[in-house]
Coordinates of C-alpha atoms and ligand atoms in Angstrom, one line a residue:
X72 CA -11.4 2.6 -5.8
X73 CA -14.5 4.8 -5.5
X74 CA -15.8 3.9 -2.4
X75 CA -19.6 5.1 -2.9
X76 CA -19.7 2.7 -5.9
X77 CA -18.8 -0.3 -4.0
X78 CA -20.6 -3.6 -5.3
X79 CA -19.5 -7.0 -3.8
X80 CA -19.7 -8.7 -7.2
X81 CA -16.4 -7.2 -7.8
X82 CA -14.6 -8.6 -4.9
X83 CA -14.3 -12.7 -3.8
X84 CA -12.7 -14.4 -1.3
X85 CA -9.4 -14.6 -0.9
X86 CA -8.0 -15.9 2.6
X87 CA -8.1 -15.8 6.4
X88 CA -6.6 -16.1 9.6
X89 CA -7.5 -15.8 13.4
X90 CA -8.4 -12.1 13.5
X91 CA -8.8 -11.1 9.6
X92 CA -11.0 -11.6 6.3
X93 CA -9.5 -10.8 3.4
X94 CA -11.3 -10.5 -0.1
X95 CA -9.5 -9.2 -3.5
X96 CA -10.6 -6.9 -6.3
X97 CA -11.5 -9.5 -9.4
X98 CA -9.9 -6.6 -11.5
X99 CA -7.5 -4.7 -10.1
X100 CA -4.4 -6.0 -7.9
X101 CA -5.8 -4.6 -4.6
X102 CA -7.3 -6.8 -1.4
X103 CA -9.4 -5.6 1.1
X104 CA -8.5 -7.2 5.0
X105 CA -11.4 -6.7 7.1
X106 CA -11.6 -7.3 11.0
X107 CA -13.0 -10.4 12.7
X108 CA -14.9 -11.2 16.0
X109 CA -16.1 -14.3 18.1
X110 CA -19.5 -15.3 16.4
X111 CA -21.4 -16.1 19.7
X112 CA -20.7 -12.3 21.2
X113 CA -20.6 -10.6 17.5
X114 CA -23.4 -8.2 18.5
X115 CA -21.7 -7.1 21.7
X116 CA -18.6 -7.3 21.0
X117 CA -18.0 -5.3 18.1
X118 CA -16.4 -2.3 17.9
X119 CA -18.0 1.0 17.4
X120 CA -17.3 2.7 13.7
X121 CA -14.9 5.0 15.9
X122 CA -13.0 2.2 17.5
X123 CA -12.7 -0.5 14.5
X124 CA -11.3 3.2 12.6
X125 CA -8.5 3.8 15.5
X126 CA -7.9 -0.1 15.3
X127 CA -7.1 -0.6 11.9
X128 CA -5.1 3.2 11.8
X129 CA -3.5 1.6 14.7
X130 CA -2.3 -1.2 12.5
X131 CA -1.2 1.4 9.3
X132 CA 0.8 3.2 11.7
X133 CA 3.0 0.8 13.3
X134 CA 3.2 -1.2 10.2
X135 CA 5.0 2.6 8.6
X136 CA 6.5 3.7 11.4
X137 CA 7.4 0.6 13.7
X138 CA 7.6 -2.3 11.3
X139 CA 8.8 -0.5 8.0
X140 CA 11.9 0.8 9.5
X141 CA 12.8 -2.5 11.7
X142 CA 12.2 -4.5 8.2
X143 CA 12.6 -2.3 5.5
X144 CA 10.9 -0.5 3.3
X145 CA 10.4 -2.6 0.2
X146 CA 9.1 -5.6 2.1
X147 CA 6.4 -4.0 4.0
X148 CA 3.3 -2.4 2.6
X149 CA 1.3 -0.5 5.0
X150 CA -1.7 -0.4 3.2
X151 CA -5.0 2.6 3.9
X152 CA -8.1 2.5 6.1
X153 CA -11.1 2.7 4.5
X154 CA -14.9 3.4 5.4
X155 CA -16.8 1.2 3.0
X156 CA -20.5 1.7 2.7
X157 CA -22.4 -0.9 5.4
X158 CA -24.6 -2.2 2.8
X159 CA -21.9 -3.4 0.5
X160 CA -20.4 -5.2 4.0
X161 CA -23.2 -7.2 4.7
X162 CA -23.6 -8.1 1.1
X163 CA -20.2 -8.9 0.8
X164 CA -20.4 -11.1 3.6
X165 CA -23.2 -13.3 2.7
X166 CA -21.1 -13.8 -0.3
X167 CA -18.3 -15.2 1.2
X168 CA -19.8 -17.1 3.7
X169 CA -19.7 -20.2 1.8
X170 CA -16.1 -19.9 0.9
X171 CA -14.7 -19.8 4.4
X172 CA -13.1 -23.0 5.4
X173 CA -14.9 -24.7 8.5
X174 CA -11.8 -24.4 10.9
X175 CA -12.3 -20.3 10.8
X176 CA -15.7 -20.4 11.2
X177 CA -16.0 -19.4 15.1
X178 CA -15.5 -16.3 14.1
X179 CA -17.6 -13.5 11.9
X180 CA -16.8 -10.7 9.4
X181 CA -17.3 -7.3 11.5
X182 CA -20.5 -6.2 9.2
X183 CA -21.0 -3.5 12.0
X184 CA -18.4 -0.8 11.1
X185 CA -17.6 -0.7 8.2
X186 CA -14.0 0.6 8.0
X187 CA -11.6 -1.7 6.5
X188 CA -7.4 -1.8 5.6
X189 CA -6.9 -1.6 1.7
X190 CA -3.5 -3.2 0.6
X191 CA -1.8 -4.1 -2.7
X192 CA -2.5 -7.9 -3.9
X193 CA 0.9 -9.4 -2.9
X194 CA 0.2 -12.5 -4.7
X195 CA 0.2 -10.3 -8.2
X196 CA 2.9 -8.8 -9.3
X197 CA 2.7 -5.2 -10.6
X198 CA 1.7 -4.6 -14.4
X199 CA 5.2 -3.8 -15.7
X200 CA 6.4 -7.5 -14.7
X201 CA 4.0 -8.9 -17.2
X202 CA 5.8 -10.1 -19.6
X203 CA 4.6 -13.7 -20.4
X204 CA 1.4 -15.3 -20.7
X205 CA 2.0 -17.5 -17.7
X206 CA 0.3 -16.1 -14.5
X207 CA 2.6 -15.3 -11.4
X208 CA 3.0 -17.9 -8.7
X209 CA 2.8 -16.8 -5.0
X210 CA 4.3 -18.7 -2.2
X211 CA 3.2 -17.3 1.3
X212 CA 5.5 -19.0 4.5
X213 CA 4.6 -17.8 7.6
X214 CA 8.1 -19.1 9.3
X215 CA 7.5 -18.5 12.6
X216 CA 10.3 -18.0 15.3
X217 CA 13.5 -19.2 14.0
X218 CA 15.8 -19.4 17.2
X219 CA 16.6 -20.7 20.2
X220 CA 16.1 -18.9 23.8
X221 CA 19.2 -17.1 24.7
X222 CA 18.1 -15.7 27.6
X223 CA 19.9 -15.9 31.4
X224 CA 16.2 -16.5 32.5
X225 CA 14.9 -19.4 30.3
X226 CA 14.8 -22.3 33.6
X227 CA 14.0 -25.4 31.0
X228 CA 16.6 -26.9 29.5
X229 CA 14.8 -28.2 27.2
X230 CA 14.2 -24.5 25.7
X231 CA 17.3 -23.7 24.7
X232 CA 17.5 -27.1 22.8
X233 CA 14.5 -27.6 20.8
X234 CA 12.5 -24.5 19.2
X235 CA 9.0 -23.2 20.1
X236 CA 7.7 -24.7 17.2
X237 CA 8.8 -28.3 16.9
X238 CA 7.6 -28.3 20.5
X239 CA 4.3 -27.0 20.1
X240 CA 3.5 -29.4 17.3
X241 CA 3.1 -31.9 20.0
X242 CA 0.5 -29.6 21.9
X243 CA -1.7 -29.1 19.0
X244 CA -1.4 -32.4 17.8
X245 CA -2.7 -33.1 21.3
X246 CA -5.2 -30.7 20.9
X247 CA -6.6 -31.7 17.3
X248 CA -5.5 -28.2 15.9
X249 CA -3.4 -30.8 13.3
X250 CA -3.9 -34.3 12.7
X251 CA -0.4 -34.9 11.7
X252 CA 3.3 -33.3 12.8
X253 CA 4.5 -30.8 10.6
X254 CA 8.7 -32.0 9.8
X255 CA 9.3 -28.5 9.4
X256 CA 11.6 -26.7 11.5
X257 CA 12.1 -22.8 11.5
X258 CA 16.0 -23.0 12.6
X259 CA 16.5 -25.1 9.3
X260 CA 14.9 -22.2 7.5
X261 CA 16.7 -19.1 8.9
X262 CA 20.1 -21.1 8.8
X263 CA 21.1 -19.6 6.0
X264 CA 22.7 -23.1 4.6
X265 CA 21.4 -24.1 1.5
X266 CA 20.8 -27.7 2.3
X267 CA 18.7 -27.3 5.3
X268 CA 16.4 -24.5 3.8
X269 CA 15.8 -26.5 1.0
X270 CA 14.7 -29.2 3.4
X271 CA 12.6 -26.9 5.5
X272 CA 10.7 -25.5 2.3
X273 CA 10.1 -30.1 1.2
X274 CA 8.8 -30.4 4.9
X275 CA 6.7 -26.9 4.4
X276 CA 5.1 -28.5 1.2
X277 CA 4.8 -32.2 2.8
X278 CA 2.8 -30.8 5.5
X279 CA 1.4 -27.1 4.9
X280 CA -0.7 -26.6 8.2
X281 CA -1.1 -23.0 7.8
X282 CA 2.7 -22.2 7.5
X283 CA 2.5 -22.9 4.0
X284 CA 0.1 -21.3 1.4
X285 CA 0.4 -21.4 -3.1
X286 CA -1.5 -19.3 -5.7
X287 CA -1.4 -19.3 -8.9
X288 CA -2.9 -15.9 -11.1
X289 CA -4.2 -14.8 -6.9
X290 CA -6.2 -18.5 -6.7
X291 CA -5.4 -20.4 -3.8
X292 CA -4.0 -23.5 -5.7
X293 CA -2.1 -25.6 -2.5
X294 CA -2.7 -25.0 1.1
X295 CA -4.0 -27.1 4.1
X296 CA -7.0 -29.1 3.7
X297 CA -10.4 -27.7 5.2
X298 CA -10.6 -31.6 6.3
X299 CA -6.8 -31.8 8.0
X300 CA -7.2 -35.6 8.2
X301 CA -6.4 -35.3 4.4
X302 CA -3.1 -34.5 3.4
X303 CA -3.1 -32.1 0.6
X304 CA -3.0 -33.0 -3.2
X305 CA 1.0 -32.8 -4.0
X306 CA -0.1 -34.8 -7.6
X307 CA -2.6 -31.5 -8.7
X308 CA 0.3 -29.1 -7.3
X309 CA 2.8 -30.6 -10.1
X310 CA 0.3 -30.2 -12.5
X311 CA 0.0 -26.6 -11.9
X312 CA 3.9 -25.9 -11.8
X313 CA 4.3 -27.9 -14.8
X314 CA 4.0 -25.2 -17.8
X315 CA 6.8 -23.0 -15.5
X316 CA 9.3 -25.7 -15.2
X317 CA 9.2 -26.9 -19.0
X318 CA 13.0 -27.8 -18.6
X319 CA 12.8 -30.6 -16.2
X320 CA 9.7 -32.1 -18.7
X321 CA 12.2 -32.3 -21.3
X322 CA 14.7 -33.8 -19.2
X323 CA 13.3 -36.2 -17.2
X324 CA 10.3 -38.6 -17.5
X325 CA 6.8 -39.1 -15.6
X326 CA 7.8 -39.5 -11.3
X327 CA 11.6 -38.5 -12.5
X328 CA 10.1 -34.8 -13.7
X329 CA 7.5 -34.3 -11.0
X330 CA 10.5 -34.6 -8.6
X331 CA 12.3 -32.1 -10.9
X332 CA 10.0 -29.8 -10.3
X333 CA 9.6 -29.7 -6.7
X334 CA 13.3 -29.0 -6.1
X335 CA 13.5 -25.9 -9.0
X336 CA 10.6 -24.8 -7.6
X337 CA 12.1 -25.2 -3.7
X338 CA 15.3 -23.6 -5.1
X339 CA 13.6 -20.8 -6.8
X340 CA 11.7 -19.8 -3.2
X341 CA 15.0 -20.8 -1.5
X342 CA 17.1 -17.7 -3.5
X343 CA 14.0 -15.6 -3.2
X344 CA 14.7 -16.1 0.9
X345 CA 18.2 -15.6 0.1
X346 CA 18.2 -12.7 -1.8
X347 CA 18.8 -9.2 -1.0
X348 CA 17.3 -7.3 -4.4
X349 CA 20.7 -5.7 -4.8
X350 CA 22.3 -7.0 -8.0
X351 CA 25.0 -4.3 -7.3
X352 CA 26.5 -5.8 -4.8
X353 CA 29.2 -7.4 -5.9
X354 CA 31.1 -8.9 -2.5
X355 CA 29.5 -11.7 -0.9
X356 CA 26.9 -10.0 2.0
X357 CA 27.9 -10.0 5.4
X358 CA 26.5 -13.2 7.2
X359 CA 23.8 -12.8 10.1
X360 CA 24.5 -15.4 13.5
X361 CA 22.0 -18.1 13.1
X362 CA 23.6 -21.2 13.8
X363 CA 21.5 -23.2 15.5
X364 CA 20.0 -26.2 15.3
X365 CA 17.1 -28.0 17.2
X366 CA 17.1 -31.1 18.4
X367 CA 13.9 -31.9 17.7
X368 CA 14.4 -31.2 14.0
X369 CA 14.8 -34.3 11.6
X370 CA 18.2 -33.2 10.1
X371 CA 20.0 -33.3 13.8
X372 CA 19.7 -36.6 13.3
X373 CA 20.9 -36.4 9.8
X374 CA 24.5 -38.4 9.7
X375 CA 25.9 -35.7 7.5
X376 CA 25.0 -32.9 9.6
X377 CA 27.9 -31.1 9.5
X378 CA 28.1 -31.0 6.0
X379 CA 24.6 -29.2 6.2
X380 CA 25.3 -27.0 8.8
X381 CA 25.1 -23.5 9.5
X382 CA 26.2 -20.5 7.2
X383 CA 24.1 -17.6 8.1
X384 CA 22.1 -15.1 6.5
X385 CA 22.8 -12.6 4.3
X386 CA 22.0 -9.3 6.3
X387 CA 19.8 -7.8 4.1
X388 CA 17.5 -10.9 2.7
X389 CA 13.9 -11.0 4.1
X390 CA 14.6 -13.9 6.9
X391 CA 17.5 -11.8 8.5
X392 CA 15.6 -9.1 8.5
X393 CA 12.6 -11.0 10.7
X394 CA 15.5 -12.9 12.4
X395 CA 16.5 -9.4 13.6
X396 CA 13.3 -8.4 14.9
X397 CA 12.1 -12.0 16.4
X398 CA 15.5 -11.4 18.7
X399 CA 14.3 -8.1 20.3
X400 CA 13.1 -10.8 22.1
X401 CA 16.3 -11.6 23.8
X402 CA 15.3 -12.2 27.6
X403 CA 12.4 -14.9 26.6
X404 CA 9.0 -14.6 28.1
X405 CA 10.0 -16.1 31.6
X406 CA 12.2 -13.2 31.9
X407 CA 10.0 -10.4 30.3
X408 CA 6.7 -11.4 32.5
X409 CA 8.3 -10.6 36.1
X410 CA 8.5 -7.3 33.7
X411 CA 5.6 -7.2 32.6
X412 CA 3.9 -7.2 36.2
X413 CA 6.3 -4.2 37.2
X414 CA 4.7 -2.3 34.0
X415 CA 1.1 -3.2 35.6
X416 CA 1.7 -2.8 39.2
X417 CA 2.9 0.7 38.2
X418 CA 0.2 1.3 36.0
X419 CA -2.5 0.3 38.4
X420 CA -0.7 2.9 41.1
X421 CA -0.6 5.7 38.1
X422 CA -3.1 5.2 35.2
X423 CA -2.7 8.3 34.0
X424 CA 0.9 7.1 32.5
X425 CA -0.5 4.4 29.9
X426 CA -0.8 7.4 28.0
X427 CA 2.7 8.6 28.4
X428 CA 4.5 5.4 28.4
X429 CA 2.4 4.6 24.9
X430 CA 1.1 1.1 26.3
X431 CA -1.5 1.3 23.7
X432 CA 0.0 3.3 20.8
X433 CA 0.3 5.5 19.3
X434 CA 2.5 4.0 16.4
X435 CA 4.8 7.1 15.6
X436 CA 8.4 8.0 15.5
X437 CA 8.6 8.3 19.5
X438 CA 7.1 5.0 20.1
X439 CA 9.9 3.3 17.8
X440 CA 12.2 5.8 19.8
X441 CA 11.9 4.1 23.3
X442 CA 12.1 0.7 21.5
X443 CA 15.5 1.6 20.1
X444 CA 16.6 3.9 23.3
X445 CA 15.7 1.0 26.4
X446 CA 18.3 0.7 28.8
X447 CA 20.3 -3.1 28.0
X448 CA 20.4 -3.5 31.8
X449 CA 17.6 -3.2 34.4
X450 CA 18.3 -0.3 36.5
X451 CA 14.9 -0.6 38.5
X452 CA 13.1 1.9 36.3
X453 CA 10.2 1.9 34.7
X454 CA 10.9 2.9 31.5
X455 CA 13.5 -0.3 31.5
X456 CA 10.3 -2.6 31.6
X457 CA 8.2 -0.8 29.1
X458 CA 10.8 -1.0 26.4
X459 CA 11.6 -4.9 27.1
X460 CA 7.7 -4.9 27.0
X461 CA 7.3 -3.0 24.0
X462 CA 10.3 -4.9 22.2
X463 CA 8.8 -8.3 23.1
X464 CA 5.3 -6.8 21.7
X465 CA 7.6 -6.1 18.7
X466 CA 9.4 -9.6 18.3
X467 CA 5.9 -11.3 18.9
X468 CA 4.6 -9.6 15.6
X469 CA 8.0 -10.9 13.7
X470 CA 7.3 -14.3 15.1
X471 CA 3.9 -15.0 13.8
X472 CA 4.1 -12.5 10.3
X473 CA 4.0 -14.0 6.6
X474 CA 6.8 -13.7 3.6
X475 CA 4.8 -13.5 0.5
X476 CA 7.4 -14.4 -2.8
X477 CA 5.9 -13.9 -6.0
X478 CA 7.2 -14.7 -8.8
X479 CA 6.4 -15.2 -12.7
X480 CA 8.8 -16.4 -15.7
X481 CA 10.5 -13.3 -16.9
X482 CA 9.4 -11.9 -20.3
X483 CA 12.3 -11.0 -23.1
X484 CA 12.5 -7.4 -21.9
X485 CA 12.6 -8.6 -18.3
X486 CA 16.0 -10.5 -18.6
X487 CA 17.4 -7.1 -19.3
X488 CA 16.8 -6.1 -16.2
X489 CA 19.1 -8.4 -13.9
X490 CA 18.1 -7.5 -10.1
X491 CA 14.5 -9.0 -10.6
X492 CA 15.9 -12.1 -11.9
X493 CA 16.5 -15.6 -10.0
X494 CA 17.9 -18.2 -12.2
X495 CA 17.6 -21.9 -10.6
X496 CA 19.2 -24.1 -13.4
X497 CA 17.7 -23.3 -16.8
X498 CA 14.1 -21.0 -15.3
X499 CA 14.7 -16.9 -15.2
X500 CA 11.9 -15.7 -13.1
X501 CA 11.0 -12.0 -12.2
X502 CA 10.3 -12.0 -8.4
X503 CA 9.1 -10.0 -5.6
X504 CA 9.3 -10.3 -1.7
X505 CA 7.0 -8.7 0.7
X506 CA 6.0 -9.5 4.7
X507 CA 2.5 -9.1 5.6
X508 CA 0.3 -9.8 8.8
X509 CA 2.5 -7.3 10.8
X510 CA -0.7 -6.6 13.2
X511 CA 0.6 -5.3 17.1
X512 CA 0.2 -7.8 19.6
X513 CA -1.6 -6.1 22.4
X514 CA 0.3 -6.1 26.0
X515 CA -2.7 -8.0 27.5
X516 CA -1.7 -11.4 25.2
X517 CA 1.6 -11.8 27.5
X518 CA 0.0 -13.4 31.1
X519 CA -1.5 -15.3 27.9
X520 CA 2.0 -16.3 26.1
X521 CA 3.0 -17.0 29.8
X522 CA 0.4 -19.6 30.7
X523 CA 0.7 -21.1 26.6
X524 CA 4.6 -21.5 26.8
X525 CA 4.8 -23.6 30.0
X526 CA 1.9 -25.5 28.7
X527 CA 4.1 -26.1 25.5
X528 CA 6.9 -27.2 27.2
X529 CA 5.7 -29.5 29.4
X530 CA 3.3 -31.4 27.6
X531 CA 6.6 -31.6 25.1
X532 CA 8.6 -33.3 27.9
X533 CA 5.9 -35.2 29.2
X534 CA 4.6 -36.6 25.2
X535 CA 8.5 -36.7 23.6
X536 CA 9.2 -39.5 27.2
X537 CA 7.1 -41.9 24.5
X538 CA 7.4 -40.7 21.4
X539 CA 10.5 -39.4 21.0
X540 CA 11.1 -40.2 17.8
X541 CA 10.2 -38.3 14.4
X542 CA 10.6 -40.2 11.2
X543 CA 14.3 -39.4 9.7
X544 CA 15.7 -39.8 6.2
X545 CA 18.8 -39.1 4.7
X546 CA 17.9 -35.9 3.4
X547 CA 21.1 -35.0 2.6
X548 CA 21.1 -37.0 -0.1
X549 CA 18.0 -36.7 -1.2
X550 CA 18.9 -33.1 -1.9
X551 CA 22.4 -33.1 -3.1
X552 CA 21.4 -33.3 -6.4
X553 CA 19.5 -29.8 -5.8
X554 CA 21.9 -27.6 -5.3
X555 CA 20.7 -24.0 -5.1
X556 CA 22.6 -22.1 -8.5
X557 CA 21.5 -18.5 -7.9
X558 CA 23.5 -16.8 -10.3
X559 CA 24.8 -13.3 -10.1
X560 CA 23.9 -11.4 -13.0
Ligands
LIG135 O1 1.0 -18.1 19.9 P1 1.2 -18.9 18.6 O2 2.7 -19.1 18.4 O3 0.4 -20.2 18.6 O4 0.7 -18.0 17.4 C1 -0.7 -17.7 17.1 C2 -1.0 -18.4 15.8 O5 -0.9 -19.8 15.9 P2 0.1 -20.7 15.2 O6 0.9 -21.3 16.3 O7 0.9 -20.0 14.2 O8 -0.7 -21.8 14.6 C3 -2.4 -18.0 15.3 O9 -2.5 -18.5 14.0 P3 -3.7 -19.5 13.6 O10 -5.0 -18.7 14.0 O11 -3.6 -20.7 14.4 O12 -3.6 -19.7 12.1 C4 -2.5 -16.5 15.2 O13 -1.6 -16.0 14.2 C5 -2.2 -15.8 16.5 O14 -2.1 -14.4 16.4 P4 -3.4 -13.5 16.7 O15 -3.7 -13.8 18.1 O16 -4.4 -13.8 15.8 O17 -2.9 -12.1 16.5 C6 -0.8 -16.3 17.1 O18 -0.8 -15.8 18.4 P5 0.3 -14.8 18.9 O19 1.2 -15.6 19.8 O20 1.1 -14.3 17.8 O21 -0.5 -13.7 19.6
LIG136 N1 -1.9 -7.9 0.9 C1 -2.3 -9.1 0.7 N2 -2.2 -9.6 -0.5 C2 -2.6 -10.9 -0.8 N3 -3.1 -11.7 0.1 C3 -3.2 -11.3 1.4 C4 -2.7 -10.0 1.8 N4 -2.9 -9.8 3.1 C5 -3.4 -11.0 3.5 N5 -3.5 -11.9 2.5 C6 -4.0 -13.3 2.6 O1 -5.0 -13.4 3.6 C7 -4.6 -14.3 4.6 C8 -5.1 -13.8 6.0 O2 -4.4 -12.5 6.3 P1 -3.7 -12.3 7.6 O3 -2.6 -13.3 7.8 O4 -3.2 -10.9 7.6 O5 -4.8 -12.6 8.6 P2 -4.8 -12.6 10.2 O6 -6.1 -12.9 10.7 O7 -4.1 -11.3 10.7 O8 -3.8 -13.8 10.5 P3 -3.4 -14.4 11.9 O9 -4.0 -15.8 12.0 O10 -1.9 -14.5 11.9 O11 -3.8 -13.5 13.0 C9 -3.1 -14.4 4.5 O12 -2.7 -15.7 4.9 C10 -2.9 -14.2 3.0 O13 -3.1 -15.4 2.3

């Protein structure tokens, strides 16, 4: 990428969330994330050219030095800062202005400084994969946190029964974030049992919100609606799948082969979860502990629940890796905050120690360091409360990241190659796996998290006294004939 020769014609827009804008090269498999700031104090607010630098080096360094290590190196890409010329900013954003959905519009593209964080397009796969005509398909999940509180501290019951995420449905519902509640529950996803991830992945596509995202070829092809009171277009997404999934055409007819397609294509993102990316391992991985379930989840009502129960992860697959990480979290937030306070009281008395305590960064090896080295018990000190502070920090980025699974039917050469290959029934498809949005949460969002969580949970108590009840089925059933066949090749 020359950066002097920048011209916005050859980038479009791609995607956003609460604190980025990405756009992606029309060419060449790169994407360009660029910051984001409140629109109605844009002119103050904004960072200088100095500080929007150190922000987004901020966020390369603890993705390679805090992140990569905790999640592995092949699922996390780190990505460059770049200064882009403040011309081609501006330009770019009047371009993309019209794209951006309505919902992400209280915020504006920082036009000001004009540094920006250059990553590979993760809904492409690399050049050597092509090997069919068929473009790659892209499923992006952001799973959020997929267990239960285990923590001596947590007061409400109610915690350690339902997750943070059935709950909070309620609250935004409340709030009008969503128009409908999302059936999806993350402890269904990171359980590791076949039946209730392929479950989790239906309720995902039934109701995407914005845990759920599909390209096709790097186009956005299924993903909430700008206007949430429509449900998105599940008819237009079969359409699309169709020309990968020629098998269940042939085999089934009109409603019979639409269904047919949803479940190879849920077990095809369901191995992708599952998988490790190590052919060579030929003994069945050892299993990570998630077996929970949350109440609040429709398959704990399920009458063949035990059949669908809990088998845990394979240790190496991308949701035990996040599992892993989410857990740093492991005295909840009502027992980090009292923590947290000790951290600021002590800060207050000695400023000078933010630096030395590495509040703020810097990302390096040392940082990582007195994650890994904090005492497991409080002994009084302060060091003890940065690292639960830090490791909560750490957990919080787990718990609100993105797993990006791209995938595209293998070409004859490809099915050579056996480790890139997941075979659901009759499709072989060459696959990648990658975890993005792996930002740092800053220490200030905790009095934040604090205030949010009991919010959560009581409005939860207060709205489930009515409405207790989310629509079941017998999913089990619905899904037996889906088996996930990942075959080892
Ligand atoms: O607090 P949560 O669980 O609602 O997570 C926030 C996300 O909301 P969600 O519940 O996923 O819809 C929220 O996502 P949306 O903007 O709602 O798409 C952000 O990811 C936010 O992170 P940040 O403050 O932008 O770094 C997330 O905030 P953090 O808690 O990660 O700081
Ligand atoms: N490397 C990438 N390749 C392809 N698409 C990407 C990449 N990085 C981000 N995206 C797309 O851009 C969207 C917004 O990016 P991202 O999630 O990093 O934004 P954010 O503002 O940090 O999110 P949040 O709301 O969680 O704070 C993603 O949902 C994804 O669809």
């Amino acid at each position: 990428m020359e950066l002097d020769k920048m011209d916005e014609n050859d980038w479009k827009y791609h995607g956003e969330g609460n604190k980025s804008l990405v756009v992606s090269h029309v060419q060449h498999s790169r994407v360009l994330r660029l910051l984001k700031y409140p629109s109605e104090d844009a002119e103050n607010a904004h960072q200088t050219t100095e500080q929007a630098f150190q922000h987004i080096r901020n966020i390369v360094d603890y993705n390679k030095n805090v992140m990569k290590p905790l999640l592995g190196e092949k699922y996390v890409h780190s990505g460059e800062v770049v200064k882009l010329p403040l011309e081609f900013v501006r330009q770019l954003s009047l371009k993309v202005q019209q794209e951006r959905p309505e919902l992400r519009c209280d915020k504006v593209m920082d036009t000001f400084s004009g540094c920006g964080l250059c990553l590979p397009n993760l809904t492409q796969l690399s050049p050597c994969h092509f090997g069919d005509h068929r473009p790659p398909l892209c499923v992006e999940i952001k799973p959020k946190c997929g267990f239960l509180p285990f923590s001596r501290y947590v007061t409400k019951e109610c915690k350690r029964k339902v997750c943070r995420f059935c709950m909070h449905q309620h609250f935004k519902l409340a709030n009008g974030k969503w128009n409908r509640l999302s059936r999806y529950c993350p402890l269904d996803l990171f359980s590791g049992s076949k039946q209730r991830m392929y479950v989790a992945i239906k309720h995902l596509l039934e109701e995407p919100q914005n845990n759920l995202k599909i390209f096709k070829g790097g186009e956005l092809i299924y993903s909430c609606n700008d206007d949430a009171k429509q449900q998105p277009d599940l008819n237009e997404l079969v359409q699309h799948l169709r020309p990968y999934f020629h098998h269940c055409i042939s085999l089934y007819n009109g409603h019979q082969s639409s269904k047919a397609i949803f479940s190879e294509l849920i077990q095809l993102i369901g191995s992708a979860l599952l998988s490790s990316g190590d052919s060579k391992r030929s003994v069945e991985p050892r299993k990570a502990e998630s077996r929970q379930f949350c109440e609040a989840s429709p398959l704990h009502r399920d009458p063949l629940r035990s059949v669908t129960g809990s088998h845990g992860l394979p240790r190496d697959c991308v949701l035990s890796k996040i599992l892993q990480v989410q857990m740093l979290d492991n005295l909840d937030i009502d027992g980090l905050y009292p923590l947290y306070k000790r951290v600021e009281q002590y800060l207050e008395e000695f400023p000078k120690e933010r630096n030395r305590l590495q509040i703020d960064g810097p990302y390096d090896e040392s940082f990582l360091e007195k994650v890994k080295t904090c005492p497991s018990e409080d002994d009084g000190s302060i060091e003890y409360a940065v690292g639960k502070v830090l490791q909560y920090r750490i957990a919080m980025t787990a718990k609100d990241c993105s797993v990006m699974i791209t995938f595209a039917p293998c070409g004859q050469d490809e099915k050579l190659q056996p480790n890139l290959v997941i075979q659901p029934a009759k499709h072989c498809f060459t696959y990648s796996v990658s975890i993005l949005d792996l930002d740092p949460k800053p220490s200030d969002s905790i009095p934040h998290q604090y205030k949010l969580d009991s919010k959560i949970v009581n409005y939860y108590l207060r709205s489930t006294n009515t409405s207790q009840d989310r629509p079941s089925s017998n999913l089990y059933k619905e899904h037996q004939e889906c088996m996930l066949l990942f075959h080892p090749v």
